[in-house]
CSV table of C-alpha atoms and ligand atoms in Angstrom, one decimal:
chain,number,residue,atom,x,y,z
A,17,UNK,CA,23.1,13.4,-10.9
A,18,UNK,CA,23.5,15.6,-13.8
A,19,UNK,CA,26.5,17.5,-12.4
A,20,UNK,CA,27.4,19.2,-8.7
A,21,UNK,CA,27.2,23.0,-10.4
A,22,UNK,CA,31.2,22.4,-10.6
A,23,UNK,CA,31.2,23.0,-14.1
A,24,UNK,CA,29.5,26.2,-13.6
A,25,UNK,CA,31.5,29.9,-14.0
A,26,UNK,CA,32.0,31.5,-11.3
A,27,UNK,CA,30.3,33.9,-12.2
A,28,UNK,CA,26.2,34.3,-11.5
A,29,UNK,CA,24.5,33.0,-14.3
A,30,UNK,CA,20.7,34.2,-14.7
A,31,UNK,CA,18.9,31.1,-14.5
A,32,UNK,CA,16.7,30.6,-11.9
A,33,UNK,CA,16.9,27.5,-9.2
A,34,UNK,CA,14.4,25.6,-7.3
A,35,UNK,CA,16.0,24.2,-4.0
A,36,UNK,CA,14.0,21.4,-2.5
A,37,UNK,CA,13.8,20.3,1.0
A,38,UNK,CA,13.9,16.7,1.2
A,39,UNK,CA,12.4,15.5,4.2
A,40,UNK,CA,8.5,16.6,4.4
A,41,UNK,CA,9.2,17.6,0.6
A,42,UNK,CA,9.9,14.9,-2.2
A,43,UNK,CA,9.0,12.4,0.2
A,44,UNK,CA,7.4,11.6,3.3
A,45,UNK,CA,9.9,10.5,6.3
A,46,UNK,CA,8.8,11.7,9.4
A,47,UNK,CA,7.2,8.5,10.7
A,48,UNK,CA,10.8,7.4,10.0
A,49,UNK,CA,12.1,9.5,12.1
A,50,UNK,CA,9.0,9.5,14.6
A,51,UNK,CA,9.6,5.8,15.0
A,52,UNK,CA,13.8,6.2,15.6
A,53,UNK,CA,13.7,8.7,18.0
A,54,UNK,CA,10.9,7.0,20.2
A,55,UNK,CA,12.6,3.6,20.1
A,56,UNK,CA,15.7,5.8,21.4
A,57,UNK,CA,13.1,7.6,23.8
A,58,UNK,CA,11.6,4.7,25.3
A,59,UNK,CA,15.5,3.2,26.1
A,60,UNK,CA,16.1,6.5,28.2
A,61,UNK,CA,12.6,6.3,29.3
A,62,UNK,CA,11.6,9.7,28.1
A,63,UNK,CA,8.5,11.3,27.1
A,64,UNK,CA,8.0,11.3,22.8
A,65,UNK,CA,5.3,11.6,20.9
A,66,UNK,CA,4.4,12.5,17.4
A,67,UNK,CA,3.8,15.9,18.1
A,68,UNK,CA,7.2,16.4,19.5
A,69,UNK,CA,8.4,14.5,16.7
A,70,UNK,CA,6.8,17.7,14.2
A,71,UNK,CA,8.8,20.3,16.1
A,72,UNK,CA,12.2,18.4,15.1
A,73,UNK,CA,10.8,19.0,11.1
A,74,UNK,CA,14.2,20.8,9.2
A,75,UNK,CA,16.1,20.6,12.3
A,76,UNK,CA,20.0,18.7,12.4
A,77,UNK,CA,20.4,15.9,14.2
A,78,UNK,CA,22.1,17.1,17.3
A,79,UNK,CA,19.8,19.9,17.6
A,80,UNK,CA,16.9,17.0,17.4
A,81,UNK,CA,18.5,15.2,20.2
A,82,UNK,CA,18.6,18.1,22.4
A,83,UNK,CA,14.8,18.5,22.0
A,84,UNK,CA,14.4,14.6,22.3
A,85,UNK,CA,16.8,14.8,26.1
A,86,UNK,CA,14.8,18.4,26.7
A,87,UNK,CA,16.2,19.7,30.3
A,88,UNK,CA,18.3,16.2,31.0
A,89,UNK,CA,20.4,17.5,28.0
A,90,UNK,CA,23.1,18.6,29.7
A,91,UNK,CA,23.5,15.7,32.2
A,92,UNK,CA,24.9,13.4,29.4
A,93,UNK,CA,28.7,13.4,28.6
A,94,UNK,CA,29.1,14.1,24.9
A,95,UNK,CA,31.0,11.0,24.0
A,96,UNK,CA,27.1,9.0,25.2
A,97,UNK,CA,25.0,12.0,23.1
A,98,UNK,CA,27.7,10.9,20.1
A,99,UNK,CA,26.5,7.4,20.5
A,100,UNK,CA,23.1,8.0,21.2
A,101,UNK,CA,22.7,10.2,18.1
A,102,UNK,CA,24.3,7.0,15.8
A,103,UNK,CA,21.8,4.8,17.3
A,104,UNK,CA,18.7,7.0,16.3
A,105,UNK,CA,20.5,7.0,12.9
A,106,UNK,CA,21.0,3.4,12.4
A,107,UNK,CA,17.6,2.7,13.2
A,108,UNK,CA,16.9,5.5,10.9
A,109,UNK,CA,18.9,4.1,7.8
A,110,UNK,CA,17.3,0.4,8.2
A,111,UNK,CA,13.9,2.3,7.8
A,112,UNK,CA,15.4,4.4,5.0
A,113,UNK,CA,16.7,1.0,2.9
A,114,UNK,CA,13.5,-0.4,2.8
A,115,UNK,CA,12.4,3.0,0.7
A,116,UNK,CA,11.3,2.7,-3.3
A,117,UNK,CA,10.5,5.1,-5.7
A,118,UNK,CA,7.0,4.5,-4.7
A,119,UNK,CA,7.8,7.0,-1.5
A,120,UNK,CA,8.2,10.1,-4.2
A,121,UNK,CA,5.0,12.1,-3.3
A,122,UNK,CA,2.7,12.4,-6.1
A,123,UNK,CA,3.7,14.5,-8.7
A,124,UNK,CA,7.6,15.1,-7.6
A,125,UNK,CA,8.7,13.8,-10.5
A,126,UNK,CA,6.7,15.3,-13.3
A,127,UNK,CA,7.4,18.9,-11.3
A,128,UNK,CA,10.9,18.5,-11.5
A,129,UNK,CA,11.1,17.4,-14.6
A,130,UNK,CA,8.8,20.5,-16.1
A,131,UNK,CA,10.9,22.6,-14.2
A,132,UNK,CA,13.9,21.1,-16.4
A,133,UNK,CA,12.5,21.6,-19.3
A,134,UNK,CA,11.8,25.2,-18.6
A,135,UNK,CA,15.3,25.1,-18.4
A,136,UNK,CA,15.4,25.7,-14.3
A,137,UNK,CA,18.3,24.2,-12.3
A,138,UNK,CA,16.8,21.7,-9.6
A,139,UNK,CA,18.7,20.9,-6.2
A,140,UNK,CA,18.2,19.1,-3.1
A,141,UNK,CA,19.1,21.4,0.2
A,142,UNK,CA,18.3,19.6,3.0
A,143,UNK,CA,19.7,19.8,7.1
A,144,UNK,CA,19.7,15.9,7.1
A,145,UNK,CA,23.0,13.8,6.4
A,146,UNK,CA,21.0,11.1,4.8
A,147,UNK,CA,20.0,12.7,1.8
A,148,UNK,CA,22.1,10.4,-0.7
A,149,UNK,CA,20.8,7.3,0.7
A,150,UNK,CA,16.6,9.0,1.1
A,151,UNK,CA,17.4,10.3,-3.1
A,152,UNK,CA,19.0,6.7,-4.1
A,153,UNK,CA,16.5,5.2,-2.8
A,154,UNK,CA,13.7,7.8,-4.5
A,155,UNK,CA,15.5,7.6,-7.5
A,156,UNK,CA,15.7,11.3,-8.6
A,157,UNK,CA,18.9,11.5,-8.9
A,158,UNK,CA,19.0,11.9,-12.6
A,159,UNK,CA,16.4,14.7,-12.1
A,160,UNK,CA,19.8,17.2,-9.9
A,161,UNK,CA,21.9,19.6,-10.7
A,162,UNK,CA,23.6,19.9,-7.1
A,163,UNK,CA,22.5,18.0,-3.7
A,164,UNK,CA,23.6,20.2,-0.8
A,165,UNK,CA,23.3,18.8,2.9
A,166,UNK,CA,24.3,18.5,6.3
A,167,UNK,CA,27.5,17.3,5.3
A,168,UNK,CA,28.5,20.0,3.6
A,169,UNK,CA,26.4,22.8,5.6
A,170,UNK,CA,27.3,22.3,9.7
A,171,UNK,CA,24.7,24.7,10.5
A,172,UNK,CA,21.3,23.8,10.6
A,173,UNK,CA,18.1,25.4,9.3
A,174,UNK,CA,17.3,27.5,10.3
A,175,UNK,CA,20.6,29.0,9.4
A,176,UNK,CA,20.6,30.0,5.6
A,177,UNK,CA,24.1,28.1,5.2
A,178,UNK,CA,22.7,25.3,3.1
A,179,UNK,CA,20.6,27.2,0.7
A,180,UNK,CA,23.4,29.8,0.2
A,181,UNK,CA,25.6,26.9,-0.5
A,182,UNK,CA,23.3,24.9,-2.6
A,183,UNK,CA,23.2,28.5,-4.9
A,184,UNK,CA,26.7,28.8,-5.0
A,185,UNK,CA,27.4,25.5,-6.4
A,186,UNK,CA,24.9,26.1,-9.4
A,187,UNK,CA,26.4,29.4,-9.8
A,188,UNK,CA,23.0,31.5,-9.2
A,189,UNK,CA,22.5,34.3,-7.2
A,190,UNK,CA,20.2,33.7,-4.2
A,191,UNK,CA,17.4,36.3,-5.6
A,192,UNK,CA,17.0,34.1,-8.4
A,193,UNK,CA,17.0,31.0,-6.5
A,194,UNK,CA,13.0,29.8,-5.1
A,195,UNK,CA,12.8,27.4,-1.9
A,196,UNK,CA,10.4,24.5,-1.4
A,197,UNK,CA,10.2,23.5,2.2
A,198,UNK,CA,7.4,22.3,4.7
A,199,UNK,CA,9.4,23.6,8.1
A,200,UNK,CA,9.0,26.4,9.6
A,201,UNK,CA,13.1,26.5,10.2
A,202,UNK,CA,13.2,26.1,6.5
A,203,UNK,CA,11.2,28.7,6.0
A,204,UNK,CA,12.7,31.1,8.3
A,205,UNK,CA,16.3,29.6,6.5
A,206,UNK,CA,15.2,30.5,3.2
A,207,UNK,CA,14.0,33.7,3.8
A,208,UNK,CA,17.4,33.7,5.9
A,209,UNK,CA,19.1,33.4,2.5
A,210,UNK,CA,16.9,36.5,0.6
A,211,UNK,CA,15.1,34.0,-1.5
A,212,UNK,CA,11.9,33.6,-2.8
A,213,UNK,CA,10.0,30.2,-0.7
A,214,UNK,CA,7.0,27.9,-1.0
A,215,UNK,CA,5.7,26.6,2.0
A,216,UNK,CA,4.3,22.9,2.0
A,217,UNK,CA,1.8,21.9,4.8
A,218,UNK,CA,-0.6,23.5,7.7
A,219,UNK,CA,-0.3,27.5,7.6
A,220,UNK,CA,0.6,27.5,10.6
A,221,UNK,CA,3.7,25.9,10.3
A,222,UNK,CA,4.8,27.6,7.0
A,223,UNK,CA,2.5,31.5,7.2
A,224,UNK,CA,5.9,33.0,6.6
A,225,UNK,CA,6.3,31.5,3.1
A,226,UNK,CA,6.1,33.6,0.2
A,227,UNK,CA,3.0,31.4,-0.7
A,228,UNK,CA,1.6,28.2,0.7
A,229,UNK,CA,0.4,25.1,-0.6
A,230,UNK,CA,-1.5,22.0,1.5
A,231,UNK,CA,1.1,19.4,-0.2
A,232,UNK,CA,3.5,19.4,-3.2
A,233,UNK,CA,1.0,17.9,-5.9
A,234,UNK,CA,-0.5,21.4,-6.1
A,235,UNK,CA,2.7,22.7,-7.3
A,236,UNK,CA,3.6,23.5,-11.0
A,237,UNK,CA,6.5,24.8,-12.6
A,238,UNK,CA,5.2,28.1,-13.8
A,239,UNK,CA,4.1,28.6,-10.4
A,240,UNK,CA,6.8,28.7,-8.9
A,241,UNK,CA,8.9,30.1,-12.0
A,242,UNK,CA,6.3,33.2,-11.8
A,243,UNK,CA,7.7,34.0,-8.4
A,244,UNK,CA,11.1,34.6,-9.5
A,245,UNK,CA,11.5,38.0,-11.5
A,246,UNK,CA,12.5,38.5,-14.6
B,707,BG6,C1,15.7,17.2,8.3
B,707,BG6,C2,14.5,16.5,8.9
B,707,BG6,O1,15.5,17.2,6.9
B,707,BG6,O2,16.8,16.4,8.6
B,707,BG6,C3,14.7,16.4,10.4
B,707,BG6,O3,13.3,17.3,8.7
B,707,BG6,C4,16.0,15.6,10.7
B,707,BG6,O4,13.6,15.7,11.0
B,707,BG6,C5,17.1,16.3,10.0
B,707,BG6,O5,16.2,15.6,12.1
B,707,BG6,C6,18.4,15.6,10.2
B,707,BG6,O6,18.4,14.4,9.5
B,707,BG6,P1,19.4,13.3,9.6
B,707,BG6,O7,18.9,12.4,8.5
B,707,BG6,O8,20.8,13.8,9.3
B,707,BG6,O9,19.4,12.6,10.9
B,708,MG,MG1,11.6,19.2,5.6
């Protein structure tokens, strides 16, 4: 990573920031996730399919496993929904290792990097506590200013706490700061946080974007510069 925005001033400085979702954004993992929370599903014998699987999309982990446990939720002691939420992630990060560079979606890279050269700031914000394995394993690391997550941001999307953070450590005000994100919690988040966003996928998931866009490839850096004033 270039640096975590701790060298920054405090004080706001006028460049404008992209903050990109991971999951559903740079790369592709809900089949990932599809395929660890049925394998958890089909030990408890519950219902899961992959259109349950969509309405998890930018949600934490413990909110996930509510939705996965739906109305038996509240039957299991805490201590088992602790253990049943490190299963789903172990299976999770055996999928995740087996991850190249190859999984960037087309055109991440050369997006990120135009954005760069335009002289934007560029920063993961994403609900999952995966994202430094999924970005090792992408290998864009060298492409961040900041990676803000789960870890540091308890409250998931579609709480703004993450993209406020992820602006504080780069030292830019939110109004200056744009949001990619292809969840409808992430969109909601971002908004959440008074910033400008880009919603990747079905308009029906992401109508309450700023502007939409079918998938990321479509993106360009002065698009999403223009939407930023100046
Ligand atoms: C989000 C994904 O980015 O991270 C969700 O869209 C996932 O599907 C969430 O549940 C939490 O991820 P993790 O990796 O911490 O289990
Ligand atoms: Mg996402």
């Amino acid at each position: 990573m270039v640096s975590d925005g701790s060298s920054h001033p405090a004080s706001k400085c006028d460049r404008v920031a992209l903050l990109f979702d991971l999951d559903g954004v740079l790369t592709d993992t809900s089949e990932l996730h599809y395929l660890s929370w049925k394998g958890l599903a089909d030990e408890l014998g519950l219902p899961f399919d992959r259109s349950a699987n969509d309405a998890l999309r930018g949600l934490g982990r413990r909110e996930s496993l509510a939705l996965v446990l739906g109305e038996r939720s509240d039957r299991f002691p805490e201590q088992k929904k602790v253990e049943m939420a490190a299963r789903k992630n172990a299976a999770y990060l055996e999928r995740v290792a087996r991850m190249t560079p190859a999984d960037l979606l087309p055109g991440v890279r050369a997006l990120m990097q135009g954005l760069r050269e335009r002289g934007a700031l560029v920063a993961v914000a994403s609900s999952s506590k995966n994202s430094e394995a999924v970005v090792d394993r992408l290998g864009v690391h060298d492409l961040l200013d900041a990676l803000v997550d789960g870890n540091d941001a308890p409250r998931s999307k579609p709480d703004p706490q993450v993209f406020l953070l992820a602006a504080e450590r780069l030292g830019v005000s939110p109004r200056r700061c744009v949001v990619v994100e292809d969840a409808a919690s992430g969109v909601a988040a971002a908004r959440a946080a008074r910033m400008k966003v880009v919603g990747v996928g079905p308009p029906e998931r992401v109508s309450a974007a700023d502007r939409t866009v079918a998938t990321v490839a479509e993106l360009t850096p002065d698009m999403l510069l223009a939407l930023v004033e100046p």
